[in-house]
Amino acid sequence: MAPMKKKGERGAAANYITRNRAIKKLQISLADFRRLCILKGIYPREPKNKKKVNKGSTAPRTFYYVKDIKYLAHEPILEKFREYKSFAKKLKKALGKKEFDSAKSLEENKPEYTLDHLVKERYPTFIDALRDLDDALSMVFLFSTLPANDKIKYKTVENCKRLAAEFQHYVVISRSLKKTFLSIKGIYYQAEIRGQDITWIVPYQFSQQVPTDVDLRVMMTFLEFYQTLLGFVNYKLYTDMNLIYPPKIDIKKDEGNAGLTAYVVETTEGTDILKNIKETPETEKQEENVGKEKMKEYQERIKTLSENMNIDNEEGNDDDDDEQNEDNEEKEIAFENQDKSAENEMSETDKLIKETQLRAEFQKLFENCVFYLAREVPKYSLEFVIKAFGGKVGWDSSVSVGSTIKENDPSITHYICDRPKQDHIFLHGVYVQPQWVYDCINAKKLLNTSNYYPGETLPPHLSPFVKLSETDYNPEEEIDEDEVMEDSEEISGTTNTTTTEEEEEEENEEDDDDESDEEEEEEKEKKEDEEDEKKKLAMIMMSKKDKRLYNQIQHSRNKKAAEVNKLKKKKLALKKK
């Protein structure tokens, strides 16, 4: 007799395990299990059929893969958690008995662990680490602005500030910043590093209050891993550019809230790279030379192709006439294909050269500009953004120490202020609002400053991360009143018809040139009518289900078009006022 099949031992049920069973198997608490899963990157799984996996029960439960739990069982950190648990018991017992000497010795031999091996496990290559850097940066920048309390230690806040400043310095030196956006949540930045777009958000530096309804234990576990990851990434980025890591910190400037200027970034040769920031970095020079090198390669290829053609033609003259014709035909086809490939390669190189030139110009956007920041503007953001594009920055001494440019310096080109009226005005510089800097970066050029004078109503600050389609409303687009009226008529389904009297008057006034235009319009109308007929025929051939779906799509499109048209009408009305 065949053995009986027991429920839950094969199939999908054997691949999943509940959280309670996993905790019992690993012999750890729920808090430690959560912490271990976050550090190892293991998350709950949703089975396709919960009833089969849950042995016929429909009760809500959290499931994990069995192989993941087996993988956790061999983790070295798990043993450290157990050691720490026994250490906490011994310490509590020693303090209860008032054995302070033994408690002190226990505290000195406290079990510690590192997460270096976890970073190497989760990110086998450096590109994998860069792809997952968005959340790490956002978390580190968030905790760098939070106040220290009983749950958030002072050391973690200071470490987050240091890591954030180190990464910002790399972005400044490599000129890799691409986009910025001022939102309600904070300031969004995007940088391109090793071909990977990294986007992160930095909160505004107001007095922060730690919310009580947030589980900080979970966030602190994520932060613990992200700090290790960002340390690895910063080390790799700095060493690849021949920079000393970690950079030195000027204690006096750091105490005076100098921000980025408190860090001294040096090369392996011992020169301060921030003083020579105007010189093009190595990465820029390499990118500029890429196009030239490829152009030389392609030119050499074309020369060799022409030489081969001449050699083959000379050899072909010695053979028979029949063989000659066949060989020539084959060679002609081959040479045509080679010429086409060479032309394609040349067009690709031209594109590459143009892209590198545009990028090099964009990276030097503020190179000829000197900025002075007023007290009321966000210095922490503007200093980073301006330096990332080669500009020089100075600020008021009451804000922080470390400024090398004074307010009355004649080299200043732009004064950035956010007050409608100024106490005194220097004529050698232009006064603009902070939004001008961010809009210039997103537009990839220096914009006209007339719209950004102090007290002026600013133009809309649009997000560069949103890609607008043809049907979407674009606030920067110029609106024509006639087009808006036509769109509204098309949406409502009404068409303007002229009276017969007006038509007769127009016919008498029209010239021969207008007759040709009429013929073209008639041809267009005929084509449109034919297309409409084809659509109607296709509608007749549709099933009821397809017709409903088509009508729903058309309804949503018309609804969106009506909303866009409404916004355009509002803009026109505001312009008229």
XYZ file of C-alpha atoms in Angstrom:
577
model
C 0.000 0.000 0.000
C 1.329 3.471 -0.989
C 2.174 5.861 1.877
C -0.512 8.378 2.828
C 0.070 11.986 1.711
C -0.076 14.317 4.683
C -1.464 17.837 4.366
C 1.079 20.669 4.314
C 4.186 18.535 3.633
C 4.402 18.971 -0.143
C 3.752 21.596 -2.794
C 3.185 25.262 -1.982
C 2.640 24.612 1.737
C 6.187 23.250 2.095
C 7.732 26.378 0.494
C 6.277 28.848 3.033
C 6.553 29.262 6.796
C 4.612 31.522 9.161
C 6.345 34.225 11.183
C 5.630 32.569 14.541
C 7.124 29.273 13.378
C 10.172 31.107 11.987
C 10.758 32.881 15.338
C 10.506 29.558 17.236
C 12.896 27.918 14.799
C 15.510 30.699 15.136
C 14.919 31.016 18.923
C 14.904 34.842 18.949
C 12.419 37.530 19.923
C 10.100 39.277 17.456
C 12.100 42.528 17.670
C 15.373 40.725 16.869
C 13.697 38.793 14.033
C 12.465 42.053 12.459
C 15.903 43.594 12.857
C 17.625 40.587 11.288
C 15.213 40.552 8.312
C 15.808 44.279 7.650
C 19.587 43.889 7.766
C 19.586 40.808 5.502
C 16.998 42.236 3.087
C 14.400 39.484 3.633
C 10.740 40.466 3.368
C 7.374 38.690 3.823
C 5.937 36.883 0.801
C 2.359 36.674 -0.455
C 1.475 33.114 -1.583
C -0.822 32.641 -4.586
C -3.233 30.432 -2.641
C -3.267 31.334 1.061
C -5.726 28.587 1.926
C -3.424 25.820 0.656
C -0.365 27.283 2.384
C -2.282 27.912 5.640
C -3.543 24.294 5.815
C -7.122 25.185 4.910
C -7.373 28.156 7.282
C -8.284 31.660 6.050
C -6.851 33.497 9.093
C -4.539 36.429 8.211
C -0.905 35.430 8.710
C 2.524 36.627 7.603
C 4.473 34.169 5.471
C 8.153 33.853 4.591
C 10.018 31.506 2.275
C 11.454 28.477 4.087
C 14.756 28.868 2.211
C 15.052 32.461 3.529
C 14.629 31.332 7.135
C 17.227 28.584 6.610
C 19.509 31.278 5.192
C 18.980 33.400 8.351
C 19.819 30.470 10.620
C 23.478 30.542 9.437
C 23.934 34.319 9.881
C 26.856 35.308 12.195
C 24.899 38.338 13.517
C 22.305 35.949 14.965
C 24.962 34.577 17.325
C 25.901 38.156 18.302
C 22.246 38.878 19.162
C 22.230 35.865 21.499
C 25.507 36.985 23.084
C 24.085 40.460 23.648
C 20.968 38.974 25.265
C 23.077 37.030 27.783
C 25.260 40.131 28.342
C 22.150 42.231 29.139
C 21.027 39.616 31.710
C 24.462 39.518 33.388
C 24.659 43.319 33.487
C 21.190 43.613 35.012
C 22.077 40.999 37.634
C 25.373 42.743 38.508
C 23.694 46.144 38.878
C 20.938 44.565 41.031
C 23.576 43.138 43.383
C 25.469 46.476 43.314
C 28.590 44.783 41.945
C 29.793 47.852 40.057
C 33.285 46.505 39.310
C 31.923 43.438 37.523
C 29.338 45.641 35.748
C 32.138 47.908 34.529
C 34.173 44.958 33.222
C 31.070 43.600 31.475
C 30.459 47.009 29.866
C 34.042 47.093 28.579
C 33.653 43.606 27.023
C 30.279 44.386 25.468
C 29.639 42.239 22.325
C 29.784 44.276 19.117
C 29.151 43.445 15.461
C 29.764 45.000 12.052
C 27.615 44.950 8.903
C 30.462 44.982 6.383
C 29.861 41.407 5.225
C 26.147 42.149 4.705
C 26.931 45.020 2.318
C 29.189 42.696 0.291
C 26.514 39.984 0.273
C 23.631 42.219 -0.820
C 25.620 44.237 -3.368
C 28.100 42.053 -5.279
C 29.098 44.951 -7.586
C 29.520 48.687 -7.000
C 26.805 49.535 -9.567
C 24.293 47.472 -7.532
C 25.100 49.587 -4.478
C 24.630 52.835 -6.451
C 21.238 51.673 -7.739
C 20.016 51.184 -4.161
C 21.480 54.443 -2.819
C 18.328 56.623 -3.121
C 16.680 55.463 0.120
C 19.996 55.390 1.979
C 20.773 59.021 1.157
C 17.244 60.217 1.970
C 17.370 58.452 5.358
C 20.847 59.743 6.231
C 19.964 63.343 5.286
C 16.737 63.085 7.327
C 18.488 61.942 10.527
C 21.228 64.554 10.079
C 18.579 67.264 10.701
C 16.796 65.569 13.642
C 17.561 66.544 17.257
C 19.248 64.023 19.543
C 17.076 62.490 22.289
C 16.773 59.279 24.310
C 15.952 57.235 21.174
C 18.209 58.993 18.634
C 21.776 59.203 19.916
C 24.002 62.238 19.370
C 26.710 60.059 17.744
C 24.327 58.783 15.055
C 23.200 62.337 14.171
C 26.831 63.506 13.891
C 27.783 60.456 11.821
C 24.851 61.130 9.447
C 25.980 64.771 9.066
C 29.506 63.633 8.244
C 28.411 61.026 5.665
C 26.001 63.485 4.016
C 28.684 66.204 3.766
C 31.208 63.722 2.316
C 28.767 62.656 -0.398
C 27.932 66.298 -1.204
C 31.638 67.055 -1.569
C 32.013 64.230 -4.085
C 29.052 65.588 -6.109
C 30.667 69.063 -6.067
C 34.085 67.797 -7.185
C 32.777 65.418 -9.879
C 30.171 67.978 -11.118
C 27.591 65.178 -11.298
C 24.480 67.118 -10.168
C 21.725 67.152 -12.827
C 18.381 68.313 -11.412
C 16.917 70.098 -8.389
C 13.369 70.784 -7.234
C 11.959 72.718 -4.274
C 8.892 70.891 -2.958
C 6.764 71.116 0.192
C 8.428 67.971 1.609
C 11.979 69.193 1.009
C 14.567 69.747 -1.718
C 14.960 67.012 -4.325
C 18.341 66.446 -5.977
C 19.429 64.127 -8.787
C 23.020 63.256 -9.618
C 24.451 60.956 -12.279
C 27.252 58.747 -10.947
C 28.765 55.989 -13.109
C 25.769 56.161 -15.446
C 23.259 55.708 -12.600
C 20.693 58.406 -11.729
C 20.572 58.843 -7.938
C 17.668 60.884 -6.544
C 17.338 61.895 -2.891
C 15.426 64.398 -0.770
C 16.845 66.756 1.857
C 14.433 68.235 4.458
C 14.400 71.966 5.146
C 16.475 72.893 8.191
C 13.699 74.048 10.479
C 13.338 73.067 14.138
C 12.304 69.420 13.814
C 10.070 67.529 16.239
C 10.347 63.748 16.340
C 6.810 62.319 15.833
C 5.527 59.949 18.509
C 3.489 57.723 16.148
C 6.569 56.550 14.180
C 8.335 53.300 15.139
C 11.881 54.630 15.482
C 13.319 51.178 16.263
C 12.580 49.991 12.719
C 13.937 53.233 11.226
C 17.090 53.029 13.334
C 17.711 49.482 12.056
C 17.441 50.703 8.456
C 19.701 53.646 9.309
C 22.295 51.340 10.837
C 22.609 49.443 7.558
C 22.405 52.565 5.364
C 25.254 54.226 7.293
C 27.510 51.254 6.577
C 26.453 51.199 2.911
C 27.052 54.937 2.408
C 30.442 54.669 4.127
C 31.470 51.954 1.635
C 30.174 53.985 -1.345
C 31.906 57.199 -0.218
C 35.196 55.352 0.281
C 35.013 53.834 -3.212
C 34.074 57.150 -4.876
C 36.855 59.070 -3.115
C 39.609 56.518 -3.731
C 38.692 56.217 -7.442
C 39.300 59.983 -7.778
C 42.625 59.768 -5.840
C 41.160 61.609 -2.851
C 41.974 60.933 0.800
C 39.071 59.352 2.714
C 37.768 60.380 5.191
C 38.353 64.104 4.532
C 39.786 66.208 7.343
C 37.496 68.460 9.387
C 38.458 71.965 10.496
C 37.175 71.958 14.101
C 36.912 75.764 14.405
C 34.874 76.060 11.206
C 32.751 73.065 12.167
C 31.924 74.645 15.525
C 31.058 77.893 13.710
C 28.440 76.097 11.560
C 30.534 76.452 8.372
C 28.843 73.466 6.679
C 30.676 72.166 3.597
C 33.603 74.584 4.020
C 34.573 72.882 7.298
C 35.768 69.820 5.326
C 39.235 69.771 3.748
C 39.240 67.398 0.762
C 42.800 66.530 -0.276
C 44.262 64.415 -3.050
C 46.730 61.606 -2.380
C 49.483 64.070 -3.379
C 48.404 66.385 -0.521
C 46.867 69.291 -2.517
C 43.546 70.806 -1.440
C 41.187 70.081 -4.336
C 38.488 72.538 -3.221
C 40.838 75.501 -3.698
C 41.445 74.455 -7.309
C 37.770 73.647 -7.938
C 37.648 75.826 -11.085
C 39.968 73.468 -12.911
C 38.169 70.725 -14.813
C 38.199 67.457 -12.852
C 39.688 64.249 -14.247
C 36.290 62.763 -15.052
C 35.388 65.784 -17.205
C 38.669 65.599 -19.132
C 38.178 61.893 -19.753
C 34.662 62.480 -21.094
C 35.886 65.248 -23.411
C 38.632 62.983 -24.806
C 36.258 60.036 -25.419
C 34.677 61.628 -28.490
C 38.016 62.668 -30.018
C 39.541 59.207 -29.539
C 36.551 57.481 -31.139
C 36.614 59.932 -34.068
C 40.267 59.014 -34.739
C 39.438 55.295 -34.604
C 36.596 55.661 -37.121
C 38.721 57.772 -39.472
C 41.420 55.085 -39.419
C 38.789 52.423 -40.181
C 37.522 54.385 -43.197
C 41.116 54.737 -44.503
C 41.724 50.974 -44.182
C 38.422 50.300 -45.970
C 39.451 52.449 -48.950
C 42.898 50.785 -49.058
C 41.282 47.327 -49.044
C 39.023 48.382 -51.913
C 42.063 49.399 -54.050
C 43.987 46.199 -53.241
C 41.011 43.960 -54.059
C 40.426 45.750 -57.386
C 44.084 45.232 -58.395
C 43.956 41.501 -57.552
C 40.692 41.099 -59.453
C 42.256 42.248 -62.797
C 44.431 39.092 -63.014
C 41.485 36.618 -62.828
C 39.130 35.553 -65.589
C 36.268 37.781 -66.794
C 33.470 35.610 -65.333
C 35.104 35.291 -61.963
C 35.874 39.008 -62.016
C 32.224 39.962 -62.472
C 31.062 37.666 -59.676
C 33.792 38.836 -57.301
C 33.143 42.493 -58.103
C 29.432 42.132 -57.405
C 30.092 40.461 -54.056
C 32.717 43.077 -53.155
C 30.439 45.944 -54.119
C 27.713 44.613 -51.816
C 30.242 44.100 -49.015
C 31.706 47.593 -49.472
C 28.241 49.160 -49.531
C 27.416 47.470 -46.219
C 30.777 48.561 -44.782
C 30.202 52.155 -45.939
C 26.746 52.187 -44.342
C 28.118 50.866 -41.045
C 30.925 53.449 -41.185
C 28.384 56.239 -41.791
C 26.268 55.037 -38.837
C 29.357 54.954 -36.647
C 30.269 58.491 -37.722
C 26.773 59.766 -36.896
C 26.990 58.088 -33.478
C 30.338 59.749 -32.786
C 28.952 63.147 -33.795
C 26.082 62.678 -31.364
C 28.480 61.559 -28.631
C 30.755 64.584 -29.190
C 27.769 66.973 -29.055
C 26.466 65.352 -25.865
C 29.858 65.588 -24.157
C 30.249 69.233 -25.213
C 26.763 70.140 -23.923
C 27.408 68.280 -20.696
C 30.765 70.037 -20.199
C 29.070 73.419 -20.734
C 26.274 72.486 -18.300
C 28.801 71.477 -15.638
C 30.360 74.978 -15.897
C 26.994 76.792 -15.648
C 27.990 79.128 -12.770
C 31.743 79.155 -13.416
C 31.854 82.884 -14.248
C 29.409 83.844 -11.475
C 30.131 84.983 -7.910
C 27.197 84.799 -5.486
C 26.535 86.456 -2.155
C 23.860 84.893 0.058
C 21.682 87.028 2.319
C 20.833 85.889 5.847
C 17.264 84.758 5.029
C 18.081 82.321 2.172
C 18.863 78.568 2.699
C 22.666 78.640 2.696
C 23.040 74.842 3.189
C 21.313 74.170 -0.160
C 22.464 77.114 -2.274
C 26.117 76.659 -1.312
C 26.005 72.999 -2.421
C 24.128 73.700 -5.681
C 26.268 76.671 -6.768
C 29.562 74.929 -6.003
C 28.379 71.827 -7.894
C 28.303 73.960 -11.078
C 31.609 75.763 -10.557
C 30.385 78.975 -8.910
C 31.894 80.908 -5.994
C 29.793 81.635 -2.892
C 29.993 84.071 -0.005
C 27.617 84.765 2.870
C 27.050 87.000 5.853
C 29.367 86.396 8.815
C 26.354 86.302 11.176
C 25.112 83.120 9.440
C 28.332 81.108 9.774
C 32.105 81.382 9.580
C 34.289 80.497 6.601
C 33.123 83.009 3.983
C 35.955 84.383 1.807
C 33.767 86.949 -0.008
C 32.467 90.132 1.626
C 29.216 91.905 0.716
C 30.957 94.916 -0.874
C 33.281 92.785 -3.040
C 33.204 94.197 -6.632
C 33.621 90.702 -8.152
C 30.102 89.671 -6.998
C 27.733 89.169 -9.934
C 24.566 88.012 -8.134
C 23.085 88.853 -4.738
C 20.568 86.208 -3.639
C 17.956 87.581 -1.245
C 14.372 86.776 -0.294
C 13.167 90.130 1.047
C 11.144 92.544 -1.116
C 13.140 95.580 0.082
C 16.860 95.868 0.779
C 18.559 98.240 3.246
C 21.343 99.047 0.781
C 21.980 98.052 -2.844
C 25.330 97.524 -4.591
C 25.198 98.442 -8.275
C 27.871 95.993 -9.482
C 25.625 92.938 -8.868
C 22.117 91.750 -9.804
C 19.634 91.069 -7.000
C 17.597 87.881 -7.550
C 15.424 85.503 -5.556
C 16.744 81.980 -4.725
C 14.421 80.266 -7.237
C 16.503 81.710 -10.092
C 19.429 79.408 -9.224
C 17.292 76.250 -9.239
C 15.413 77.225 -12.426
C 18.728 77.866 -14.222
C 19.899 74.340 -13.350
C 16.666 72.749 -14.581
C 16.716 74.871 -17.769
C 20.477 74.081 -18.255
C 21.206 77.745 -19.019
C 21.372 81.143 -17.302
C 17.836 82.586 -17.393
C 16.815 86.211 -17.661
C 16.877 87.802 -14.178
C 14.032 90.307 -14.810
C 11.357 87.817 -13.635
C 13.283 87.046 -10.421
C 13.904 90.510 -8.962
C 13.091 90.912 -5.216
C 9.361 91.509 -4.726
C 8.402 90.214 -8.219
C 5.829 87.423 -8.619
C 7.896 84.413 -9.544
C 7.216 82.174 -12.576
C 5.947 78.628 -11.830
C 8.651 76.353 -10.413
C 8.020 73.112 -12.319
C 9.376 69.713 -11.399
C 12.074 68.486 -13.834
C 11.264 64.898 -12.838
C 7.818 64.993 -14.514
C 7.744 64.233 -18.240
C 4.783 65.986 -19.855
C 2.996 64.345 -22.781
C 1.321 66.219 -25.654
C -2.102 66.083 -23.993
C -0.870 67.346 -20.585
C -1.094 70.994 -19.495
C 2.223 72.823 -19.663
C 2.267 76.132 -17.707
C 5.310 77.399 -19.622
C 3.654 76.961 -23.027
C 2.312 80.107 -24.727
C -1.468 79.924 -25.187
C -3.368 81.168 -28.244
C -6.955 82.276 -27.598
C -8.230 80.924 -30.952
C -6.759 77.483 -30.283
C -8.403 77.373 -26.838
C -11.782 78.234 -28.375
C -11.373 75.568 -31.083
C -10.432 72.937 -28.489
C -13.468 73.802 -26.369
C -15.719 73.482 -29.443
C -14.249 70.082 -30.335
C -14.728 68.832 -26.787
C -18.327 70.026 -26.515
C -19.083 68.687 -30.012
C -20.282 72.019 -31.393
C -18.923 73.672 -34.529
C -19.192 77.249 -35.618
C -21.057 77.692 -38.920
C -20.924 80.850 -40.963
C -23.994 82.305 -42.683
C -24.401 82.191 -46.458
C -24.099 85.977 -46.705
C -20.698 85.998 -45.072
C -19.548 83.161 -47.345
C -20.550 85.132 -50.453
C -18.655 88.236 -49.244
C -15.556 86.158 -48.563
C -15.728 84.534 -52.000
C -15.792 87.945 -53.710
C -12.809 89.180 -51.697
C -10.599 86.098 -52.142
C -7.726 86.123 -54.660
C -6.318 83.359 -56.860
C -3.873 82.407 -54.103
C -6.760 81.773 -51.729
C -8.381 79.443 -54.302
C -5.331 77.164 -54.185
C -5.528 77.223 -50.362
C -9.199 76.245 -50.614
C -8.310 73.273 -52.812
C -5.752 72.112 -50.243
C -8.317 72.488 -47.463
C -10.870 70.505 -49.497
C -8.317 67.707 -49.966
C -7.634 67.683 -46.210
C -11.373 67.578 -45.492
C -11.796 64.641 -47.875
C -8.998 62.754 -46.145
C -10.547 63.496 -42.736
C -13.953 62.296 -43.989
C -12.391 59.065 -45.257
C -10.704 58.499 -41.891
C -14.011 59.158 -40.088
C -15.767 56.635 -42.330
C -13.065 54.054 -41.600
C -13.491 54.679 -37.857
C -17.286 54.283 -38.147
C -16.876 51.013 -40.058
C -14.431 49.773 -37.412
C -16.943 50.751 -34.695
C -19.702 48.786 -36.468
C -17.452 45.693 -36.588
C -16.648 45.958 -32.866
C -18.246 43.730 -30.261
C -20.290 45.252 -27.408
C -17.467 44.707 -24.952
C -14.910 46.448 -27.206
C -17.342 49.319 -27.857
C -17.769 49.929 -24.126
C -14.034 49.897 -23.611
C -13.490 52.284 -26.554
C -16.176 54.663 -25.245
C -14.597 54.635 -21.780
C -11.177 55.485 -23.259
C -12.656 58.325 -25.327
C -14.587 59.628 -22.306
C -11.432 59.734 -20.145
C -9.509 61.481 -22.947
C -12.234 64.096 -23.393
C -12.382 64.614 -19.626
C -8.621 65.193 -19.461
C -8.770 67.547 -22.472
C -11.589 69.517 -20.809
C -9.508 69.947 -17.632
C -6.492 71.138 -19.653
C -8.701 73.554 -21.601
C -10.151 74.887 -18.346
C -6.645 75.638 -17.017
C -5.720 77.370 -20.285
C -8.841 79.575 -20.065
C -7.916 80.513 -16.486
C -4.418 81.486 -17.618
C -5.854 83.644 -20.433
C -8.235 85.362 -17.998
C -5.337 86.130 -15.618
C -3.271 87.549 -18.483
C -6.106 89.891 -19.529
C -6.367 91.246 -15.971
